[in-house]
Amino acid sequence: MSQQGGRPTGPEDDWWGQLYDDSTGDTGPTAVPDSLDDRYASAAGTVGRPEGDPGGEPPADDRPPWWAAPERRDVPEPRGHRGQRSVPGPRTGAAAGATGADGAATDSRPGGGLSAAGPPRDLPDPEVPPPPPPDAASALPPPPPQFLPSLPPRARPPRDDANRVPRAASDAPAPAPGHVGSGPPTYEAEPAALPPADPDALDGLVADTVLEGARYGACTLRAVSTRGDAARHRGDPRRDALLVARFGAGEQALVLVAMATGARATAGTHRAAAQVCRWIGRAVGRSHARLAEDLHAARRGDLKSGLHRLTDRSLGRLRAEAAEQGLAPHEYAASLRCLLLPAAPGCRTRVFFGVGAGGLFRLRDGVWQDLEPRSGEVTGDPVVGFGSPPSQTPHGDRLTMDLGVTAPAGPHATGPGEPSREPFRFRASVARPGDVLLMCSTGLAEPLRGERELGELLARRWADAEPPGLAAFLADSGAGVEGYADDRTAAAVWEA
């Protein structure tokens, strides 16, 4: 071939003629039979061992596990598929030698329509009914083995079982009975009617029960205020109010428990009880640093005079509120009882103060002691936990200077036409390990003094035992007594 495209002129162009002459056959087509089985056998021989080689390891079984495609043995072979061929799988051993002359693999197993690779996949089965919907747990397929527990479930051991000493059955406290005394209470214990609500004063609604608890220093506190059975039956609001607050932090912190009871048979006195609790809480909170110092130093005289002043100020605001509403002072009044607990572990002084009826008890060595200060016990020699130093020595020497200042009106002084006021009550006691100090309203104080079985019940459940939980304390303090159906508010302190 020349550069000008003419005829070949010499022997150097013979390669062109040999390549493109008519005598040279095409390299593409082949005389060997070409089918799908032949191509698959060629590829299998290329990537695996040669055909007909009996040695070596058998190929890995690529069938899905038993739990992914469960074999249905009870379903007969569908008609119309006998003899239907599928794409053959790898042929090994005798299966490879069973290839026919036309290159197609034959099946030696009965049924004829299945290849050596196993049952056909992805083939529809028109005559097999669809599986039922999984409406029951038994119709669901079994989960994979890795999700099945390897061991049967065991019962969970109790917490701290290695370090806890098991309690004997006789030492475990029995559940609190529904009532004590000669007969059941007049009203059922569960709430029946709700108090009426004002849509424009929903913030004045009072909950049926209030629970509170804390642990500071060496004492554990439990407090509860619950509506009485009579109020639950009639649908009256709870007249008792409860406030538990902590002021300060660290060892200088002070815990205040305040409870108040509104006047009986007067509408709206539950608001008076809540107000006086908030007012005394605000007054104590603003003076908590000075009160904590007096508690740590055991200055009983300073504590009594200071708390008396704060109490009178709070009750005075309550009388002013009654005047603004056009009510008499006794129509918008409430009794007030408070307990001060220092958070310092080394201080075991517990201070009670307040105005009005109620109860203050101490459980020591399994015996209840009535510590309620009497109204006449306002002077005299100082005793452990109560009283103030006398104004002069036995020889007549005065301990303070007489500055000629007129003394303020006493707790019994009243205006013209006003009923006599309740005296201020104060007691500071030193707790011992194992003591239980109980402050309560008249709803619990009266049955404790009037029904001996109630005191015995609480002594059995609270003496020589760990402090109860909130639910257990609610059940203990709510034990019914025949003839007593008022609101109950109580605060108990366990000494470690």
PDB file of C-alpha atoms in Angstrom, residues 57 121 146 196 285 369 372 475:
ATOM      1  CA  GLU A  57     -13.373 -29.216  49.613  1.00  0.00           C
ATOM      2  CA  ARG A 121     -36.462 -19.222  44.474  1.00  0.00           C
ATOM      3  CA  GLN A 146     -28.896 -14.452  68.432  1.00  0.00           C
ATOM      4  CA  PRO A 196     -66.708  24.129  94.794  1.00  0.00           C
ATOM      5  CA  GLY A 285     -36.651  33.522 106.097  1.00  0.00           C
ATOM      6  CA  GLN A 369     -44.534  12.308 126.214  1.00  0.00           C
ATOM      7  CA  GLU A 372     -47.317  20.923 124.733  1.00  0.00           C
ATOM      8  CA  ALA A 475     -51.021   5.707 106.117  1.00  0.00           C
TER       9      ALA A 475
END
